Structures are given as C-alpha cells and as structure tokens.
Coordinates of C-alpha atoms in Angstrom, one line a residue:
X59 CA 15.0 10.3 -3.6
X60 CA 12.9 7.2 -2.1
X61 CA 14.2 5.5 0.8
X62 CA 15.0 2.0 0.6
X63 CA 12.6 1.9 4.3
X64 CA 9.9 3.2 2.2
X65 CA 10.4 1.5 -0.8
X66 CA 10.1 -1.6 1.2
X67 CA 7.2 -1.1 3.2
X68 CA 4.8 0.3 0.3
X69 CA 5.8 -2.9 -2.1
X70 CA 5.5 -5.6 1.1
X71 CA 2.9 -4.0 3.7
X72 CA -0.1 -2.2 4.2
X73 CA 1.2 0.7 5.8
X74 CA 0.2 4.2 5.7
X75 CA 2.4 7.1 4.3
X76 CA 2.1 8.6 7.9
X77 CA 3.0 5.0 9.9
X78 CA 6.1 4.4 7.0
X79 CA 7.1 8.0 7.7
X80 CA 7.4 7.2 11.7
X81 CA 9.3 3.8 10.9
X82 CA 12.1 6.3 8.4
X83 CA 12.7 8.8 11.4
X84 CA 14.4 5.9 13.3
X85 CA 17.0 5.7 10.5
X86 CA 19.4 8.3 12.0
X87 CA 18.7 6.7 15.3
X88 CA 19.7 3.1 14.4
X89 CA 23.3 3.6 14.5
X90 CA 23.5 5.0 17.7
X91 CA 21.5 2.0 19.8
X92 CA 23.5 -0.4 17.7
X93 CA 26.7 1.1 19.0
X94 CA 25.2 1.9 22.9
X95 CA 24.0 -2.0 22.6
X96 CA 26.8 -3.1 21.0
X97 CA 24.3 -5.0 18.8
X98 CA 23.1 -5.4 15.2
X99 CA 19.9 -3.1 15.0
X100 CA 17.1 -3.8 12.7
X101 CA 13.2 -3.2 11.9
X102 CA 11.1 -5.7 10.9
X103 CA 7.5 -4.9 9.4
X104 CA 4.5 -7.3 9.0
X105 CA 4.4 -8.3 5.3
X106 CA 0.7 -7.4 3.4
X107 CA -0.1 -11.5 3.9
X108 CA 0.1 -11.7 7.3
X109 CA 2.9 -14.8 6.6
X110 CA 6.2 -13.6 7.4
X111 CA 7.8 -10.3 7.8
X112 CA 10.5 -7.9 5.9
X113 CA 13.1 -6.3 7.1
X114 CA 13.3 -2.3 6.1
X115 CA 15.9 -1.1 8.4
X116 CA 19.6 -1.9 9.8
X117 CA 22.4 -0.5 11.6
X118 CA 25.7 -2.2 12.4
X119 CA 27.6 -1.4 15.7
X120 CA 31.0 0.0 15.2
X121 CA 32.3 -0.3 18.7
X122 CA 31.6 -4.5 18.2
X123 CA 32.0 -7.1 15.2
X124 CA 28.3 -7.3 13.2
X125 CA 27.0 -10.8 13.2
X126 CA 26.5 -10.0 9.3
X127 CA 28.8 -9.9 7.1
X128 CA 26.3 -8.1 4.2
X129 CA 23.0 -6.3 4.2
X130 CA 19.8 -8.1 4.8
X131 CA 17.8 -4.8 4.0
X132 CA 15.2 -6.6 2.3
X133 CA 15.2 -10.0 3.6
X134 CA 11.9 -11.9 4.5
X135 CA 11.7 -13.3 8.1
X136 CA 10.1 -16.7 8.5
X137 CA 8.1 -16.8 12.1
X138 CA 9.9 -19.7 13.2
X139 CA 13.4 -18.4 12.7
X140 CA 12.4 -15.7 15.1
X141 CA 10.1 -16.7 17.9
X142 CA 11.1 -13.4 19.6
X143 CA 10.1 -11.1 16.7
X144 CA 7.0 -13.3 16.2
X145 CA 6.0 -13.3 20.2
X146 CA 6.2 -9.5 19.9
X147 CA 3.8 -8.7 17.0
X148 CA 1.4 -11.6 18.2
X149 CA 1.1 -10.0 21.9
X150 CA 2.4 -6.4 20.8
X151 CA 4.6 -6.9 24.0
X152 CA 8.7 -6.7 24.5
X153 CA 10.1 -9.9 24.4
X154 CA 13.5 -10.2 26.1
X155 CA 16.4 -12.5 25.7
X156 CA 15.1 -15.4 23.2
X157 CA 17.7 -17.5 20.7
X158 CA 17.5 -17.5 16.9
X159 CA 19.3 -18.1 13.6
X160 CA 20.9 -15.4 11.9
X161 CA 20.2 -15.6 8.1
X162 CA 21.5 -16.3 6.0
X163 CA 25.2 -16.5 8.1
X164 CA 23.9 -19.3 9.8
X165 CA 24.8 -17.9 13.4
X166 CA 23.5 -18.9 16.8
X167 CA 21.9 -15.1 18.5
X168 CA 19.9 -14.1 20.8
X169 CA 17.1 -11.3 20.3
X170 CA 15.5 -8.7 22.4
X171 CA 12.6 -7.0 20.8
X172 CA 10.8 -3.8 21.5
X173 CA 7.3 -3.1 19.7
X174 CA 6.9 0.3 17.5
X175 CA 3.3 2.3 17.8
X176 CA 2.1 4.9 15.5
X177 CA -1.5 6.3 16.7
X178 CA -2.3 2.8 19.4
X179 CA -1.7 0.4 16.1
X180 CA 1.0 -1.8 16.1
X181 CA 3.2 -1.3 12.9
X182 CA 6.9 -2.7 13.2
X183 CA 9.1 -3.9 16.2
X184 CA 12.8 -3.0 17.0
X185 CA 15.3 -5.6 17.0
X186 CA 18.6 -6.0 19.2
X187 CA 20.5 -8.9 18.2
X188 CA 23.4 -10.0 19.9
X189 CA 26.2 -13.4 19.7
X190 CA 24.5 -16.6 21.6
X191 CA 28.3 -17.6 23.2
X192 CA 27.6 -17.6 26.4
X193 CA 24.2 -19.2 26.2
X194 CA 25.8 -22.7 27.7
X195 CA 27.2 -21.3 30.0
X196 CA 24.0 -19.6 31.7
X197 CA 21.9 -22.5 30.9
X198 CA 24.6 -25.2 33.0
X199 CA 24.2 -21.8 35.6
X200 CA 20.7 -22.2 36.2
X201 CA 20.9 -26.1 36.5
X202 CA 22.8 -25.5 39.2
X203 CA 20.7 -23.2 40.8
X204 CA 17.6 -25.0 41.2
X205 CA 14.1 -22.4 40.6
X206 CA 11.4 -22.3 43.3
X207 CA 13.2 -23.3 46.6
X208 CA 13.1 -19.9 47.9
X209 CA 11.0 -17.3 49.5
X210 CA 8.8 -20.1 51.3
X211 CA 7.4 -21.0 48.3
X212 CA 4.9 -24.5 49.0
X213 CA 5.5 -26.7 46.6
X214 CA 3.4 -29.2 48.1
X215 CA 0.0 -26.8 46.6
X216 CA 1.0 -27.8 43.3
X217 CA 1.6 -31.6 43.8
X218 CA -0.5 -32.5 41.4
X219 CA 1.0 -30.6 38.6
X220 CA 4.7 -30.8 38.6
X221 CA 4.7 -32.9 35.6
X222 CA 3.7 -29.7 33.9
X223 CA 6.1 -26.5 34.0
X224 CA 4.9 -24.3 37.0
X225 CA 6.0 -20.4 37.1
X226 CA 5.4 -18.4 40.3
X227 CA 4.5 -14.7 40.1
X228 CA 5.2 -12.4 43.0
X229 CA 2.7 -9.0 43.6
X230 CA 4.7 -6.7 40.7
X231 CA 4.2 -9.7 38.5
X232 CA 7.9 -11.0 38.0
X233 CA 8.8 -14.6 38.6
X234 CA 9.3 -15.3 41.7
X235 CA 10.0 -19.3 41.5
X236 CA 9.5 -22.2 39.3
X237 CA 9.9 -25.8 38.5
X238 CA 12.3 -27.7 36.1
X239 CA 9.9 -28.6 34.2
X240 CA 9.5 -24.5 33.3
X241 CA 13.0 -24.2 33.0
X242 CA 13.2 -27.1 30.5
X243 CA 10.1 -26.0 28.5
X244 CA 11.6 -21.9 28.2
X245 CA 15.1 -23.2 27.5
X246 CA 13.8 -25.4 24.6
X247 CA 12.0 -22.4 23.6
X248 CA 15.1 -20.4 23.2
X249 CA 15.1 -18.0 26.2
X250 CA 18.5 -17.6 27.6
X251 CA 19.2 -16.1 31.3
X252 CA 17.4 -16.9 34.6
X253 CA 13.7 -17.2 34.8
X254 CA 13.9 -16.0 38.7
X255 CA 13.1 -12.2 38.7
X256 CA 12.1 -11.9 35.1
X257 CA 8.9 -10.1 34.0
X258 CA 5.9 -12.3 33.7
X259 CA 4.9 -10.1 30.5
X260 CA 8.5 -11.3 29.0
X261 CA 7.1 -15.2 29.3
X262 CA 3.6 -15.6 29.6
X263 CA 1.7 -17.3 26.3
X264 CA -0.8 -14.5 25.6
X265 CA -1.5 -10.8 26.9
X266 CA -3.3 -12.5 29.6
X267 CA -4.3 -9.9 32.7
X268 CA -7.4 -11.8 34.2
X269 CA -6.7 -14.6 36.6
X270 CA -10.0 -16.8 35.9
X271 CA -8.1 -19.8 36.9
X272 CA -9.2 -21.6 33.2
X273 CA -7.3 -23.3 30.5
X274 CA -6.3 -21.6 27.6
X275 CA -4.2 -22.4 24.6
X276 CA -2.3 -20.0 22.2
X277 CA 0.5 -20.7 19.9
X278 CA 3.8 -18.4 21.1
X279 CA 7.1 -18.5 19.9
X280 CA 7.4 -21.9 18.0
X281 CA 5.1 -23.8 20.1
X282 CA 1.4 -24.4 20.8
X283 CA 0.9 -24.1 24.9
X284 CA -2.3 -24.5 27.4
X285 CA -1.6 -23.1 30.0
X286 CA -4.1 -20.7 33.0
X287 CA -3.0 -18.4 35.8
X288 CA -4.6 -19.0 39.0
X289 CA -4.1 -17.2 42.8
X290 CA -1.8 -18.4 45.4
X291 CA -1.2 -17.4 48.5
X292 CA 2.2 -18.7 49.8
X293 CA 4.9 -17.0 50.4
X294 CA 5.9 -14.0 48.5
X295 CA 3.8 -15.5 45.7
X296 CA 0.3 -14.4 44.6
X297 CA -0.1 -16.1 41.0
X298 CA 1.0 -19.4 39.6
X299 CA 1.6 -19.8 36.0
X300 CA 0.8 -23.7 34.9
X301 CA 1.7 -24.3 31.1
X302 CA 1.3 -27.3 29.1
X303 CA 3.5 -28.2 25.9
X304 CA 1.0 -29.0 23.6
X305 CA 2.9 -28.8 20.2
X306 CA 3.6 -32.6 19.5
X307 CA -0.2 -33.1 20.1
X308 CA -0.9 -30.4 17.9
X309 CA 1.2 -31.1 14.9
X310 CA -0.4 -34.9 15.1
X311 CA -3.4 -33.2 14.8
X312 CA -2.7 -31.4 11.9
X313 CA -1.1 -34.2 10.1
X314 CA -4.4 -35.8 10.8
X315 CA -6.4 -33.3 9.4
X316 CA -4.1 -32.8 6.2
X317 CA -4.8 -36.9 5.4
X318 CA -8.2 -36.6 5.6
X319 CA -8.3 -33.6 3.4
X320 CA -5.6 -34.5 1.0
X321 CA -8.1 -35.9 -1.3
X322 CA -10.6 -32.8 -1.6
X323 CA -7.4 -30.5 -2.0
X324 CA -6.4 -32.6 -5.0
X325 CA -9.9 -32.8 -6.6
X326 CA -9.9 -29.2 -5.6
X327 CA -6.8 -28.0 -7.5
X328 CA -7.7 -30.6 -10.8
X329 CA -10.7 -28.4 -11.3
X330 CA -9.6 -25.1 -11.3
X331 CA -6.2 -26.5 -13.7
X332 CA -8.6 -27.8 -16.2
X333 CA -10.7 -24.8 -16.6
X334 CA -7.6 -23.4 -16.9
X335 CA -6.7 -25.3 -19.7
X336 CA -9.9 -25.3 -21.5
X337 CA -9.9 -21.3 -21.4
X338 CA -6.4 -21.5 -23.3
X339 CA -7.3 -24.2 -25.7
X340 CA -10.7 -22.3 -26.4
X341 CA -8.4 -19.3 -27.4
X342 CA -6.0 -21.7 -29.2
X343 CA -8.9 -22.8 -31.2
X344 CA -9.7 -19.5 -32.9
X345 CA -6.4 -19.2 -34.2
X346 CA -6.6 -21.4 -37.4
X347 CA -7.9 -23.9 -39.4
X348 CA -4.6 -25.7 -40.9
X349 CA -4.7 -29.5 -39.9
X350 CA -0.9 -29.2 -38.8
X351 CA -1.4 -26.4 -36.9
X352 CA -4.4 -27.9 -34.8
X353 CA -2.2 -31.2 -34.2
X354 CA 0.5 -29.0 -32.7
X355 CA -2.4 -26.7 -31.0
X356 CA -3.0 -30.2 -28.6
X357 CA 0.1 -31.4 -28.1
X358 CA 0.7 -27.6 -26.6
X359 CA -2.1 -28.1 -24.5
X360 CA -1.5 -31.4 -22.8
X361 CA 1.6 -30.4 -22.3
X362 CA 0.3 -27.2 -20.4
X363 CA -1.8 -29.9 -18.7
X364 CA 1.3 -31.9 -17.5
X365 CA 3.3 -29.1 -16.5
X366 CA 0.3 -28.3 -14.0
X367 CA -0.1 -32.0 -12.9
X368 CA 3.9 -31.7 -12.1
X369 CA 2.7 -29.8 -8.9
X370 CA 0.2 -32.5 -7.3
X371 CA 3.2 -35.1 -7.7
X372 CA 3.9 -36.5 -4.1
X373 CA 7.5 -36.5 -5.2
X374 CA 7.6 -32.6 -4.7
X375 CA 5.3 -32.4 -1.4
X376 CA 7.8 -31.0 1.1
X377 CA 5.0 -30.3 4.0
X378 CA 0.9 -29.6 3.7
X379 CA 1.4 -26.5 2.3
X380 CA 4.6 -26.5 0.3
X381 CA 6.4 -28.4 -2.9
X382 CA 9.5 -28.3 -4.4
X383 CA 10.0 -25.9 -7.1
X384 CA 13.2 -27.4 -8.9
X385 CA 11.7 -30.7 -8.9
X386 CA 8.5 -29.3 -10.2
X387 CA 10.4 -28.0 -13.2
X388 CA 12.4 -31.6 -13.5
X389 CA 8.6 -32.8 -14.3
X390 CA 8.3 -30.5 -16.5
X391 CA 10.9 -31.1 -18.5
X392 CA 10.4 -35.0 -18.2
X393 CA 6.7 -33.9 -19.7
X394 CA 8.8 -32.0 -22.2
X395 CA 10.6 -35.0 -23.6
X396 CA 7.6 -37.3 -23.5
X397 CA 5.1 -35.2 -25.5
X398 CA 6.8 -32.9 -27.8
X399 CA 10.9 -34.2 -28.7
X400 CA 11.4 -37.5 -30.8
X401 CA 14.3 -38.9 -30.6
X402 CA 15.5 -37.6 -34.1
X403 CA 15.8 -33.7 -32.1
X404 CA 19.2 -33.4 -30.9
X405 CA 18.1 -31.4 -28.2
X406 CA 19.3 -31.0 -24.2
X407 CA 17.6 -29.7 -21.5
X408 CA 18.6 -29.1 -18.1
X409 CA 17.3 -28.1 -14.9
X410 CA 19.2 -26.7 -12.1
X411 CA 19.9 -24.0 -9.6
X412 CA 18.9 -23.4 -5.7
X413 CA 15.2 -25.3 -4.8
X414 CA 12.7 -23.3 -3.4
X415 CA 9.8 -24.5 -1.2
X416 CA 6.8 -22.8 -2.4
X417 CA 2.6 -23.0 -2.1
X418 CA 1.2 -25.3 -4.7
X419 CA -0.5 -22.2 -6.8
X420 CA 3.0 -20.4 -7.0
X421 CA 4.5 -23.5 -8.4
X422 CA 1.5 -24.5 -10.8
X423 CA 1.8 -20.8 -11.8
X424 CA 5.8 -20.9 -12.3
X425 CA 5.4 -24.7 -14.2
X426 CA 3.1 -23.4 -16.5
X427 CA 5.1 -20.2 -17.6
X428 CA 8.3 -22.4 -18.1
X429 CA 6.3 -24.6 -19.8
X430 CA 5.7 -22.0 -22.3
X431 CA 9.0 -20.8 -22.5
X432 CA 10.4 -24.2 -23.2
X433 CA 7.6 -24.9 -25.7
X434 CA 8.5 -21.3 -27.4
X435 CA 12.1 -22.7 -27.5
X436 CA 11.9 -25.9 -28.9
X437 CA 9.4 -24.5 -32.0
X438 CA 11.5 -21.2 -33.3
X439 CA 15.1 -21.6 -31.8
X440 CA 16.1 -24.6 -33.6
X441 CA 15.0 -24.7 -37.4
X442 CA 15.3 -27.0 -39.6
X443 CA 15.6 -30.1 -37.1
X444 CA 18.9 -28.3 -35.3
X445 CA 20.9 -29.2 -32.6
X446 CA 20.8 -27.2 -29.4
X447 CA 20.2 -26.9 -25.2
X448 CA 18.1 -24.9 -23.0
X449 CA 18.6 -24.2 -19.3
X450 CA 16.2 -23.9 -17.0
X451 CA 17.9 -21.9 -13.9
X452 CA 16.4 -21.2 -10.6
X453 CA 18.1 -18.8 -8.3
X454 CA 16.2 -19.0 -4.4
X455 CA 16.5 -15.1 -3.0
X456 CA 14.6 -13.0 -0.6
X457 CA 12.1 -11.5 -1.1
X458 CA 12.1 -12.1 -4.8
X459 CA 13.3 -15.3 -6.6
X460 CA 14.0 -16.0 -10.1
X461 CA 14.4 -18.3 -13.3
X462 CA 15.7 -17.8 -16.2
X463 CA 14.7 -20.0 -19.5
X464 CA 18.2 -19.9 -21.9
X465 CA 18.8 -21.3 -25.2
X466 CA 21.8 -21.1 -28.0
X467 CA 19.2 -20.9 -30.6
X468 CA 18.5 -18.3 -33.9
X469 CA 16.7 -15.8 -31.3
X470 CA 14.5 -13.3 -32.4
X471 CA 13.4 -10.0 -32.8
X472 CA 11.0 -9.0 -30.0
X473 CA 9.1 -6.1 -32.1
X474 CA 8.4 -8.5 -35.1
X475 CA 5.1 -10.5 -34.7
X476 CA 5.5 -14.1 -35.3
X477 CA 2.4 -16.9 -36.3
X478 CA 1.2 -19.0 -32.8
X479 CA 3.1 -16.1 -30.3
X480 CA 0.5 -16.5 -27.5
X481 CA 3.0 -18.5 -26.0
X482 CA 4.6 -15.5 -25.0
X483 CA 2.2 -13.0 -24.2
X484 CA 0.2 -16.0 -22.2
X485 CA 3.5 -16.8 -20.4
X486 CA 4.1 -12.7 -19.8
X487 CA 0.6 -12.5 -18.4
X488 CA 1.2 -15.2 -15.8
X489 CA 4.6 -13.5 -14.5
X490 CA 3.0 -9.9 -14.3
X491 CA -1.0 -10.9 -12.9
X492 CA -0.3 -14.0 -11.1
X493 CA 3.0 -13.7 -9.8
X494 CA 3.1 -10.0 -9.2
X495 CA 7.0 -10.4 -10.9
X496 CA 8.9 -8.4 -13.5
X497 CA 9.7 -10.1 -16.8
X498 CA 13.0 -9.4 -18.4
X499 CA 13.7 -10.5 -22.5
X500 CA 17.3 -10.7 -24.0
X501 CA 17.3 -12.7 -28.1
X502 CA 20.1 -12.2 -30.6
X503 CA 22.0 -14.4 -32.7
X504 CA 23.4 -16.3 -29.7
X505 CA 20.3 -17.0 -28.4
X506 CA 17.5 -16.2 -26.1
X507 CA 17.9 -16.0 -22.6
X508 CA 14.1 -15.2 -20.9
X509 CA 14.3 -14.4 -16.8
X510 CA 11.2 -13.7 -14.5
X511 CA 11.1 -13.4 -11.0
X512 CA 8.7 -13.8 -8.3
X513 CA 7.8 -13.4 -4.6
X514 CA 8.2 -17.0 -2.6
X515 CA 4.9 -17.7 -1.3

C-alpha cells in the first residue's frame, strides 16, 4: 500500500521517486527524536509552486503532551507562519530557536529546523517544535544582561552605526557581542535565547561567507534586511555584522508599485474574461435556432460575464494578490437575482460557510463554475414556476477546499441527456482542467447537491 509521505509529495511537489523514497525512511525514525526531544516532529516539503510548503510526515512525543491535538499530515505551510522553516529552505542552513504559530491550535512555539539532502539537492527540512512558555522569561533575561560589554569589545569603531543592529563575530564565527538594537531586531523576528555565543550561520540574512564589506539585501524570516559583514579587529572580535530593517520601506514600495499597476492588471484580466466569454457564447450559438432559446442563450452569458466581473470588485480585494472567495460568490448570487429571477420565482439563495483568501484566477475560476451550477439549478430544479432554495457552501481546508452547490429541487438522472446541458460539462471542465479538483454529483428526488473542491492558490 502507498504511504500517505508518498502520496503527498507526488500530488504537491516535484520530487523524484528516489528523493520521496529518502524522506519515507525517516518515518520509523520520527518517533524516536520526538520522544529524545520531547517535541512534536514533522517534515515539511517544498510544494510544486514554489508558494508554500506541505507537511508529509509527523510524530508525537509520548514522554511530553503534543502541541496538536489532531494530525496535520497534509497541511499547507504559509512562509510567514514559519520564518524558521522558510530561513532553512531559502539558505539550506539549520535554523535554531525561532517562534511560530501552531496551526490550526493557535499556539505560541518555538522551531528548530534541520535541512534534509538527497544527492547535494535540498529536498525537505526536519522540524522540532516545542511550547514558547518560557519565551518571556528569557527575553526579560537578556534585557538584563546587556550584549557587547564584554571581551574588550570597542564600541566607539561603530559610533556611527548604533542606530542600526550591530552583531560581533569572534574567529569560529559565533557571536561574540552585540547592540540592542540586534537584540530588538532578532526578538521581533522571533528568535528566543541569547544572541551571545550563538552561531553566526543560525542569524545571518543570507549564506554569506565573503567579507567584501558591501551592502546587501535579502528577504529572511518575515522581513526584508540590508545588511554587510565587514573586519574588525578589537578584542576577541574579527567580524561585525551591521543589519538594517528594511521591511516597512519595502512593503511602501510594493504598495506603490501595486497602485501604479492596478490599472493594467484590471485591463489585463477584462481581456482574457471576455475572450472567455466569447468562446462560450460562440459554442452556445451552434446549439439552436429557437428565438426562446437564444433569449435565454444571453442572459446565460452575461451572467457568466458578471460572475467573472464579481472578482475585480474592490469589495473582495483582501491584499495585491488575494480576494475573498465568499464574497466573490455573494456577487454572484447578487448577479443571480438581477439578471435571471423575477420577482414572481419564489426562490432563495444563500451563501455561506468559512472565507477563503485566494488569487484572482482561482476565484474567477470558482465564480464561474458556481455560476453554472446555480444557473443549472434555477432552469431544471424548479418546474413549473416552483418554490425552492439553493445553498452555496464553502468549506476553507488544507490543502484542498470545497463548495458544494445544493438545492431541494426534482433532481435528475445523471446518465439521461438533457437539451442546453453544457452547463454542466462546461462547469465539470473548469473543476478538473483549471482547478486540478475532483468533482463529486449526488440528484434524486430530494434534490441535487453538486460539491467540487480545489487547491487554495
């Protein structure tokens, strides 16, 4: 029988049968480190994107209560949830002692991570996570403590920057003082313990071996830092780390940039909906020649054309690259009710569930197959001028989230071929090619109840 571990990794990454084989022999191993470690154990893998990555193995510790209360086999890993696991695959480097958010318990824990190679290439890191409990009470330890007063360490050569965090390196490369303003900037970035004596690997910004004394910038754990490594000579120190916080300047930046390219991104996504839309009304054309039919023919396709507008609504813009799913579907049915029920159709429908940020394409994507659902719904479920509701559910999960389209209609037979199906098939076709998500019918004399699901992108 398949693994779960392998499973995982050839449905969510581009690994090779050998590299997934490597990441299933630690399987028997987990148990034992989480019980030595007394910590949860896990193995993350890069996802196929690049965007986030899965989980594909767990252990709990016995000897120690689990920070998890279920399996998260299977769960998707958003960078900044877990700077430590994202520091690690960005600089293939272990990263040692960093905070993060257990999901989906909501608990405060610390990570240590440990990369995993397979023939020099990077392919998964090993997680230790622990409880955060006594974070405060290290942190109040090191304020009282105060970094870089020891060792004869001159202060006075770096004057000029002690606005800026300062880290002193000693010949084996661990720190070997620093200034508050480094304490500040690593404690806001969620390391936990005492800079003094740590390895430099553990907290410089980039794999950085060459002391060239320039400016660099790279974006590490959930911040975008400039920062160069230049020679010293005082004391026991021989290197000194100077790091600016550039993330506020960056994000202005971006914010910036996505206003002045708002307008291009619109005109950009308008385009490719309406060729979309004149492909399916070309193939709507060909179907007949009744005068009735053709009237209902358009009223289908500027309602497809409204359920894709739905997703460049600033209503639903929730950052640059994300909208709102459940209030993309609330336009939808608001579209619903304005182009294709009169007031005579005693008809309901609702839209509810858990929202889901997602990337503009998913949501046009997801709009347009409910749109056709609905449409399908309204048309065959309720003859003769009926009485009835539809639901439109959406349930947020990881990796795959799904909706369900439900009505208390007639139903139907799914083998017997009905007049103006494309609805359907079309609506099918978007699920399987476009969302990569299975598609899942179930009609009888109760009703229909129609559920898809989809990766969140």
């Amino acid at each position: 029988m398949i693994s779960a571990t392998r499973m995982l990794c050839q449905k969510y990454t581009d690994l090779t049968d050998g590299e997934i084989a490597h990441i299933e022999s630690y399987n028997a191993l987990l148990p034992a480190l989480a019980n030595a470690e007394e910590a949860d154990v896990f193995i993350d893998c890069r996802t196929s994107t690049g965007r986030s990555a899965i989980v594909v193995c767990e252990a709990k510790p016995q000897t120690v209560p689990s920070n998890y209360e279920s399996t998260i086999l299977g769960m998707l890993i958003q960078w900044q949830d877990e700077p430590a696991v994202d520091r690690s695959f960005r600089l293939q480097v272990p990263t040692v002692g960093v905070r993060a958010v257990s999901m989906p318990e909501d608990r405060r824990i610390v990570q240590s991570v440990e990369p995993i190679f397979y023939e020099e290439r990077l392919i998964a890191v090993l997680i230790y996570e622990k409880p955060a409990m006594a974070v405060e009470a290290v942190v109040a330890q090191q304020e009282e403590h105060p970094a870089g007063e020891k060792d004869g360490l001159d202060w006075a050569g770096v004057a000029d920057c002690l606005g800026e965090a300062v880290i002193f390196l000693n010949q084996e490369g661990a720190v070997c003082g620093y200034n508050q303003a480094a304490g500040t900037l690593y404690r806001d970035m969620g390391y936990i313990g005492d800079l003094m004596g740590m390895p430099g690997s553990n907290i410089q910004p980039a794999a950085l071996a060459e002391c060239d004394g320039q400016w660099h910038e790279s974006s590490v754990v959930n911040r975008t830092l400039q920062y160069r490594r230049v020679a010293v000579t005082s004391g026991t120190a021989r290197w000194a780390l100077i790091i600016r916080d550039l993330t506020g300047q960056r994000w202005l930046e971006q914010e910036l940039a996505f206003q002045k390219t708002a307008l291009r991104e619109l005109r950009h996504r308008m385009k490719n909906s309406l060729q979309m839309i004149a492909n399916i009304t070309r193939n709507r054309s060909y179907e007949t020649n009744d005068p009735t039919a053709i009237q209902t023919a358009l009223l289908d396709t500027a309602n497809r054309l409204l359920s894709l507008t739905a997703t460049l609504d600033g209503v639903v813009q929730v950052s640059p690259e994300k909208v709102s799913l459940l209030q993309v579907l609330e336009q939808v049915r608001k579209y619903t009710f304005q182009t294709l029920l009169t007031p005579a159709r005693s008809i309901t429908i609702r839209v509810w569930g858990q929202d889901v940020a997602v990337s503009a394409d998913c949501a046009a994507s997801v709009a347009l197959v409910v749109n056709e659902l609905v449409q399908n719904a309204l048309k065959h479920a309720f003859p003769a001028g009926a009485a009835g509701e539809v639901d439109i559910q959406l349930q947020a999960g990881r990796p795959l989230c799904k909706v369900t389209v439900g009505d208390n209609g007639v139903g139907f037979r799914q083998e017997a071929v009905r007049p103006g199906g494309m609805g359907l098939e079309l609506a099918a076709t978007i699920v399987r090619e476009k969302l990569m998500g299975e598609w899942k019918v179930d009609s009888g004399s109760g009703g229909t109840r129609i559920t898809f699901d989809f990766l969140e992108q």
